[in-house]
Coordinates of C-alpha atoms and ligand atoms in Angstrom, one line a residue:
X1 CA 117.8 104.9 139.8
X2 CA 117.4 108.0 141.8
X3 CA 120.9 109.4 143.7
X4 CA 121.5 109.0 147.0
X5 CA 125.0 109.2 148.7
X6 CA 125.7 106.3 151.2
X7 CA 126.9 107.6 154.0
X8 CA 129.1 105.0 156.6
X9 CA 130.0 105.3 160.4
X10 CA 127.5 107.4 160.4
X11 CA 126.8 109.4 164.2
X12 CA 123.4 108.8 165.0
X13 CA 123.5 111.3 168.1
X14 CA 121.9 114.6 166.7
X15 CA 119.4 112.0 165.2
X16 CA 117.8 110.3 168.6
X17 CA 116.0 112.4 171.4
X18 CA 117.8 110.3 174.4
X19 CA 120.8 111.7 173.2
X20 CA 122.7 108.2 173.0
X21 CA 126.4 108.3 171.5
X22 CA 126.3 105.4 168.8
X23 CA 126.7 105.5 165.1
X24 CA 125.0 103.6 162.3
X25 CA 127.4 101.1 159.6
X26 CA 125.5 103.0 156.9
X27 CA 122.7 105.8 156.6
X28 CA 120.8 107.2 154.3
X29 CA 119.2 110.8 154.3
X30 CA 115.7 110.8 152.2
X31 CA 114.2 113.3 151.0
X32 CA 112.2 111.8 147.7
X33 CA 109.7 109.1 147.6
X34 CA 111.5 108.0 144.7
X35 CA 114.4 106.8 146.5
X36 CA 112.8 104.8 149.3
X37 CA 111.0 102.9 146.5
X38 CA 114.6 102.7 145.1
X39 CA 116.3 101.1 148.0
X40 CA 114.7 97.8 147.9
X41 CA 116.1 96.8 144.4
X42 CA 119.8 98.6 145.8
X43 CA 121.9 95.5 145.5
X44 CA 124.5 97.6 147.9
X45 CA 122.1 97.4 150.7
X46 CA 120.9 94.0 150.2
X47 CA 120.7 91.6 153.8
X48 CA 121.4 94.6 155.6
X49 CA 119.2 95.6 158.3
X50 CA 117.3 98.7 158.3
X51 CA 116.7 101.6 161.0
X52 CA 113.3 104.0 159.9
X53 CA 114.4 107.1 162.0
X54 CA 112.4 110.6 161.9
X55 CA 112.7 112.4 165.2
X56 CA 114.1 109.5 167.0
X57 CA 112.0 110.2 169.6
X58 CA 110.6 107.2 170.3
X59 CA 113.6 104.6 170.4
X60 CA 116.3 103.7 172.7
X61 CA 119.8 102.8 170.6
X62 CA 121.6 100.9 173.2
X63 CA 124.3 100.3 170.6
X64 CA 126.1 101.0 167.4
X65 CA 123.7 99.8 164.8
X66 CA 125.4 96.9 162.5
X67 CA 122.7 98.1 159.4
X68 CA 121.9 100.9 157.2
X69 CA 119.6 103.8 158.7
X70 CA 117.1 105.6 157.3
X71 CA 117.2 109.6 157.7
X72 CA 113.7 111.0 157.1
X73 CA 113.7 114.1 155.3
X74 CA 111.0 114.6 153.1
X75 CA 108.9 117.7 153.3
X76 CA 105.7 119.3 152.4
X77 CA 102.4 120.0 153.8
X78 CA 99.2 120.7 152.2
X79 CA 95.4 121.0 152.4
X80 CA 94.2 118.7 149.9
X81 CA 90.7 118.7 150.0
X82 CA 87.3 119.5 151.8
X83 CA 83.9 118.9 151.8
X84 CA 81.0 120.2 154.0
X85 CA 82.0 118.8 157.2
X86 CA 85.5 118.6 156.8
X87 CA 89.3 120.0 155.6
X88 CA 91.8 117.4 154.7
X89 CA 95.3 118.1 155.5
X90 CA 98.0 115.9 154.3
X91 CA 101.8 116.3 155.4
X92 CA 105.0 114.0 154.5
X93 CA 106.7 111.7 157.1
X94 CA 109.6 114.0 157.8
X95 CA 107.7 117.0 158.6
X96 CA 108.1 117.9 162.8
X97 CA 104.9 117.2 164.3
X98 CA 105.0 120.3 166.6
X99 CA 105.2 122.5 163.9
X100 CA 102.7 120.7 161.3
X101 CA 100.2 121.4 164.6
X102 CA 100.8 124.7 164.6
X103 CA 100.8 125.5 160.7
X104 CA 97.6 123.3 160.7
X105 CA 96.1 125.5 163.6
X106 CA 97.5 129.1 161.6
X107 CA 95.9 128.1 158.4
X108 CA 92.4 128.6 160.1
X109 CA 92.2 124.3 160.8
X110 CA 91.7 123.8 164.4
X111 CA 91.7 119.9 165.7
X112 CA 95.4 118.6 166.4
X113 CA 96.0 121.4 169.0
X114 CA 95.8 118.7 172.2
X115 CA 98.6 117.3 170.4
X116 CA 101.0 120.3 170.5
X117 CA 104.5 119.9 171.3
X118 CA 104.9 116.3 170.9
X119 CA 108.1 115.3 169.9
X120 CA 109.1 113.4 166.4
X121 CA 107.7 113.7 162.9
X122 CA 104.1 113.1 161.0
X123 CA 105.6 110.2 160.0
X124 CA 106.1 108.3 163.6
X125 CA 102.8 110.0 164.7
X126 CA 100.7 106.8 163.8
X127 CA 102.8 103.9 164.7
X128 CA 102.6 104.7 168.4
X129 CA 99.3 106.5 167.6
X130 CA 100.3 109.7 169.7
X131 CA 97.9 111.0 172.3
X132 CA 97.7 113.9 174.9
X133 CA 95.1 115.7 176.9
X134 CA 91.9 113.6 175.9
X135 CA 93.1 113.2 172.1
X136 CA 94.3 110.3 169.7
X137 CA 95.9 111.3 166.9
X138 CA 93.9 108.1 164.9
X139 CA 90.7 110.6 166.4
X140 CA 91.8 112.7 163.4
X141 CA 93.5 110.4 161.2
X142 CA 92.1 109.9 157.3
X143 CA 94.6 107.5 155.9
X144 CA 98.6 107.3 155.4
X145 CA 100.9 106.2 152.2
X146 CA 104.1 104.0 153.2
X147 CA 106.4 102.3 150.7
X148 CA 106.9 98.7 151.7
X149 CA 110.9 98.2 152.1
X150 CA 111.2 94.8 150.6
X151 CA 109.2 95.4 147.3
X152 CA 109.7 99.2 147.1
X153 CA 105.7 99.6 146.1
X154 CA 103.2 102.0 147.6
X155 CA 100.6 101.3 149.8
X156 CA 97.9 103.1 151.4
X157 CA 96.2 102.4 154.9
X158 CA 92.8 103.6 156.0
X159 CA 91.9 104.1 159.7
X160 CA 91.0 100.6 159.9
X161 CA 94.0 98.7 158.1
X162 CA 96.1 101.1 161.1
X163 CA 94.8 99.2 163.9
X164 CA 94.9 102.0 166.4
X165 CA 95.3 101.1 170.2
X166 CA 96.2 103.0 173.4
X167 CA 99.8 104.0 172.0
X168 CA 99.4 101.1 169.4
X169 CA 98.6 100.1 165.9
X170 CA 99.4 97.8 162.9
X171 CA 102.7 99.3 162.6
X172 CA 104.2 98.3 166.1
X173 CA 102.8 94.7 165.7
X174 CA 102.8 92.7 162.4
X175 CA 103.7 95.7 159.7
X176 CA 106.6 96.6 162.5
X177 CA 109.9 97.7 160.7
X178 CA 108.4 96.8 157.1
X179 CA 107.0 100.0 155.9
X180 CA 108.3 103.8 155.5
X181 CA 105.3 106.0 156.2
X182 CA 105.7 109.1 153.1
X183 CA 102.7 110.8 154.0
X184 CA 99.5 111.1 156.1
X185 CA 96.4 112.6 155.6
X186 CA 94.2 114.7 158.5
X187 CA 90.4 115.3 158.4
X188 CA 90.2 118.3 161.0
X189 CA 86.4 118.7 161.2
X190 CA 84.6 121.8 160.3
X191 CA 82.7 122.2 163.1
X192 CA 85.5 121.7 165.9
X193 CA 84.9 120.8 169.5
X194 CA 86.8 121.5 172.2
X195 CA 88.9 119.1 174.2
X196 CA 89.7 121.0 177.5
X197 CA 88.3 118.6 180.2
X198 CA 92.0 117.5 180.8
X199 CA 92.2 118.5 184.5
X200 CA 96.3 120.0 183.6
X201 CA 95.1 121.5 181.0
X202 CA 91.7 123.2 182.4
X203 CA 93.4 124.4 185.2
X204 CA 95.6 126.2 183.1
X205 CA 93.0 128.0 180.7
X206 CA 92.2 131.4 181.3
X207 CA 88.8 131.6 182.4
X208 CA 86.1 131.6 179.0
X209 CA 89.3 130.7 176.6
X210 CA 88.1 127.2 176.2
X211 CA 86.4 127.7 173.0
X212 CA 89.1 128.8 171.8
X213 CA 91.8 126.5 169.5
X214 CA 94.8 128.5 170.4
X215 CA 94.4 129.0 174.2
X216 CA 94.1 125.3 174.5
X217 CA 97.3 124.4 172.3
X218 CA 98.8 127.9 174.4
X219 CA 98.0 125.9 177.4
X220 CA 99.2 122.1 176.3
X221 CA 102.4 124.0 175.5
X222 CA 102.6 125.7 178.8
X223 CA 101.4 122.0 181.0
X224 CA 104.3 120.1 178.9
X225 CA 107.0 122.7 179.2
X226 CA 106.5 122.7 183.2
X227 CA 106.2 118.7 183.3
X228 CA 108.2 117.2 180.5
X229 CA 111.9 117.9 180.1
X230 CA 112.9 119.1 176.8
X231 CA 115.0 116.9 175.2
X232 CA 117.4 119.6 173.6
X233 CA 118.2 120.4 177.2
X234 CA 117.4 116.9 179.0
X235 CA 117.8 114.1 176.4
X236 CA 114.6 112.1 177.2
X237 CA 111.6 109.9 174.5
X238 CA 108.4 111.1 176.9
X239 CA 106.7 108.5 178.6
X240 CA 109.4 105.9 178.7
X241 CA 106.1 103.5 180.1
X242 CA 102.8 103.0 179.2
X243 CA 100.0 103.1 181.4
X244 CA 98.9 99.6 182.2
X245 CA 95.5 98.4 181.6
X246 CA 94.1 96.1 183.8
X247 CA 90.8 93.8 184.4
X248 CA 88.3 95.2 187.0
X249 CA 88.5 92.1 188.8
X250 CA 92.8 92.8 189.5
X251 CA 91.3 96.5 189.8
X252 CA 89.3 96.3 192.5
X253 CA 91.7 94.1 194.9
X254 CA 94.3 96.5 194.0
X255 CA 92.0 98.9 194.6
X256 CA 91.4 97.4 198.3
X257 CA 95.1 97.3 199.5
X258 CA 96.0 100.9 197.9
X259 CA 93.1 103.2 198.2
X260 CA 95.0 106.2 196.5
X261 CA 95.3 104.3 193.0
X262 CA 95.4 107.0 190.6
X263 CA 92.8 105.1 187.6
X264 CA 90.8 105.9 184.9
X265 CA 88.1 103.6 183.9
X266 CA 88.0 102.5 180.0
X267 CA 84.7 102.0 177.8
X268 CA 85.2 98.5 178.0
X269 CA 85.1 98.3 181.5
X270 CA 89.0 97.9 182.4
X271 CA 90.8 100.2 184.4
X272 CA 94.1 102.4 182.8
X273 CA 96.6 103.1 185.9
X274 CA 98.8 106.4 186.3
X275 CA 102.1 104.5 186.0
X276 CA 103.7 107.5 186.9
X277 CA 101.8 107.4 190.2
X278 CA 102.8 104.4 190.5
X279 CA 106.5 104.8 190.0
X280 CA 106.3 107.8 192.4
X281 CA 104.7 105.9 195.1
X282 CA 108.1 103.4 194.6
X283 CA 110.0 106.6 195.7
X284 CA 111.7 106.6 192.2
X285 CA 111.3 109.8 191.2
X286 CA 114.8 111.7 190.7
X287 CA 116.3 108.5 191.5
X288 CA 119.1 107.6 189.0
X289 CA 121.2 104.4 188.8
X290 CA 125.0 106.6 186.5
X291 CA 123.1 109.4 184.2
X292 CA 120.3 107.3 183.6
X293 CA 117.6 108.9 185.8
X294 CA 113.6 109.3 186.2
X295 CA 112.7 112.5 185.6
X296 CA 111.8 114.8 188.7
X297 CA 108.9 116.4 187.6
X298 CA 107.2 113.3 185.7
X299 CA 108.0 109.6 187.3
X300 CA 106.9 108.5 184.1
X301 CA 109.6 109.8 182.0
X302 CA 113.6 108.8 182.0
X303 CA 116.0 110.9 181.4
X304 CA 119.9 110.9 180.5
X305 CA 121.7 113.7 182.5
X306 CA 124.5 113.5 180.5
X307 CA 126.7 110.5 178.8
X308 CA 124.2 107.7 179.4
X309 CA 124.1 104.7 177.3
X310 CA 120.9 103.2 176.4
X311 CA 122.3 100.0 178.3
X312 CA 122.2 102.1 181.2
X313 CA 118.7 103.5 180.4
X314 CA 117.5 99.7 180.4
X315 CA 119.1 98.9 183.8
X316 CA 117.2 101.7 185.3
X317 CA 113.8 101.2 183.7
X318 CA 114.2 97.1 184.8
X319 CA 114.6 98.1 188.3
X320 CA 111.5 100.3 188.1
X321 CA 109.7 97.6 186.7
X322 CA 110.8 95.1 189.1
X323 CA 109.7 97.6 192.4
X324 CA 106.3 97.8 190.7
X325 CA 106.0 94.4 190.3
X326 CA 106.4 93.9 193.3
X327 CA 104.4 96.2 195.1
X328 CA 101.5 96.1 192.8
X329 CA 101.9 92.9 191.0
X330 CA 101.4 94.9 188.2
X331 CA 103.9 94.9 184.8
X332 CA 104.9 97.9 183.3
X333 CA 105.6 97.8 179.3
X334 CA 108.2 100.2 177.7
X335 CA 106.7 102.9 175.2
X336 CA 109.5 103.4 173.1
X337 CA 111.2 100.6 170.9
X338 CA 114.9 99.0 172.2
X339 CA 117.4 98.1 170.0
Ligands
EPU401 N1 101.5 111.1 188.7 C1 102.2 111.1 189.9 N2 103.5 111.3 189.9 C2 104.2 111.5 188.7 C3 103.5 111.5 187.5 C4 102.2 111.3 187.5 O1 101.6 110.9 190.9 O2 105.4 111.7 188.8 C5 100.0 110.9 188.7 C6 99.2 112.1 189.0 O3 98.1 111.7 189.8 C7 98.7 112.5 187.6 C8 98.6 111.2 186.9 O4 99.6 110.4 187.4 O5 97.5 113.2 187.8 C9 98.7 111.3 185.4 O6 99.9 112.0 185.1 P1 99.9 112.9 183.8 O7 98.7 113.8 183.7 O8 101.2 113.6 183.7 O9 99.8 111.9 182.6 P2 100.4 110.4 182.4 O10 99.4 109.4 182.5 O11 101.6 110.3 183.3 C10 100.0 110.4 179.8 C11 100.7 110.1 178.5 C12 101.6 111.4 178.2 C13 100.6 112.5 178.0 C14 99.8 112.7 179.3 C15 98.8 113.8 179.1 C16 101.2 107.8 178.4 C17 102.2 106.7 178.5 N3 101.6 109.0 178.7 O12 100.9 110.6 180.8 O13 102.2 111.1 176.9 O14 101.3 113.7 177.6 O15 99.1 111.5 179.6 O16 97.7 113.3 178.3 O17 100.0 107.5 178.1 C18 104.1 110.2 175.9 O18 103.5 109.3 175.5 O19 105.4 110.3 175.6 C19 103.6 111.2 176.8 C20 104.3 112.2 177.4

């Protein structure tokens, strides 16, 4: 059986974005394959419930966690293979997103640079299928390797068995808390095209740089850093909401009482709304109920100013929800998992 050391009353604060005081019964920090197969046949660990953490920057612990959690640690990133159209680029789970994007981008392999500065690791990157500025991550997604917890065997996904969404995919929904994701494979296209139509991110662009992979993830860097707190500073998980989607139908009478609606219309003929907007236009924005507050540059994102629970996070981001119910009859769903 591979070593590992159990560690107990473990503080889980360096480990999640928001910055939330709790601790963990039990954690574990990984940094083989071998020993995430191992744990499922790990008689000490047996009934106890598990916590899959990489970045923790996409969950809000609004308590001490009764279970054992899993540190992500493994490393390594690789081109693996290419073909005429394409390079294939495959990293493990605990790499840091932001800095795969940019190793990706200084190896000559443009493609992921919309997606600079995103918080969290490779790993987390498809369960909540990250997007910014006009990209998916699943746009540029080949296929991913998890080891199923209960069984400890491998299993690999293609694009289809992911189930992408809008900030969704097979991992959020029936495959939720079952699977440790060990690695994920890229295919950045040879013959790259730009994504710059993003209006933040156009108006940012020097003139004539738009064909050009490093001005645009120059520029993404530049439009999150003035919008989006950084959670070293401002402990925070991004968009704590995500944008609704509605039917044209509740569209267009919206549409008819609140003629600034800030909407983008979807290929299947539905309507995503700027939930930000919307919380803005509730006069939310740098509002706070304790430390728990919305962010004043972004309505979208919460923040803790300092010694917030998660509890308190919750409060706040019910009585958003509740103000834009009412207003809009419209329901806003959290981004980020709750425990
Ligand atoms: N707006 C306001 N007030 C605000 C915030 C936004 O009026 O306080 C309006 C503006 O009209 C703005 C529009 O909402 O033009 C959209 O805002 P923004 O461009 O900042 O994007 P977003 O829809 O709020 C989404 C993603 C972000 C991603 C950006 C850029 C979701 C839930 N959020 O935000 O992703 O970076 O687009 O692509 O889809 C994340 O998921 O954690 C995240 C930060």
């Amino acid at each position: 059986m591979p070593e590992y050391e159990l560690l107990s009353d473990y503080p889980l604060l360096a480990h999640n974005t928001f910055g939330f005081d709790v601790r963990a019964r039990l954690a574990l920090r990984l940094t083989e394959e071998a020993q995430i197969a191992a744990l499922a046949h790990d008689k000490r660990l047996k009934d106890r419930a598990r916590l899959i953490l990489g970045g923790g920057s996409n969950v809000v612990l609004t308590k001490d966690f009764d279970g054992v959690a899993l540190l992500m640690e493994l490393r390594g990133r690789h081109v693996i293979d290419q073909d005429g159209e394409a390079v294939y680029v495959e990293a493990a789970g605990g790499e840091n997103w932001h800095e795969f994007v940019a190793w990706s981008l200084s190896q000559g392999f443009p493609g992921l640079e919309n997606l600079a500065l995103i918080p969290g690791t490779v790993g987390a990157a498809p369960i909540q299928n990250i997007g910014a500025y006009g990209l998916e991550m699943g746009e540029r997604f080949e296929r991913l390797r998890a080891i199923e917890l209960s069984t400890g065997e491998t299993r690999e996904f293609d694009r289809n068995a992911c189930a992408f969404g809008y900030r969704d995919s097979y991992f959020k929904r029936e495959g939720r808390g079952r699977f440790v994701i060990v690695s994920v494979t890229f295919r950045l296209p040879k013959k790259w095209t730009p994504r710059a139509e993003y209006a933040d991110i156009a108006r940012v662009l020097e003139r004539g740089a738009s064909d050009n992979p490093q001005a645009i993830f120059n520029a993404v860097v530049a439009v999150r850093q003035a919008k989006l707190p950084d959670w070293r500073v401002l402990g925070n998980a991004g968009s704590f909401f995500k944008n609704p989607v509605i039917s044209a139908a509740e569209f267009d009478a919206l549409k008819a009482r609140e003629p600034e609606l800030v909407s983008y219309k979807q290929p299947d003929g539905q309507f995503k709304l700027a939930a930000g907007w919307l919380i803005d236009q509730c006069g939310w924005k740098g509002r706070s109920i304790g430390a728990a507050a919305v962010h004043d540059r972004q309505a979208l994102v919460l923040v803790n100013r300092g010694g917030a629970s998660g509890a308190q996070i919750i409060e706040l981001a019910d009585a958003v929800k509740r103000d834009i119910h009412a207003r809009f009859g419209v329901e806003l769903e959290a981004e980020p998992v709750c425990l």
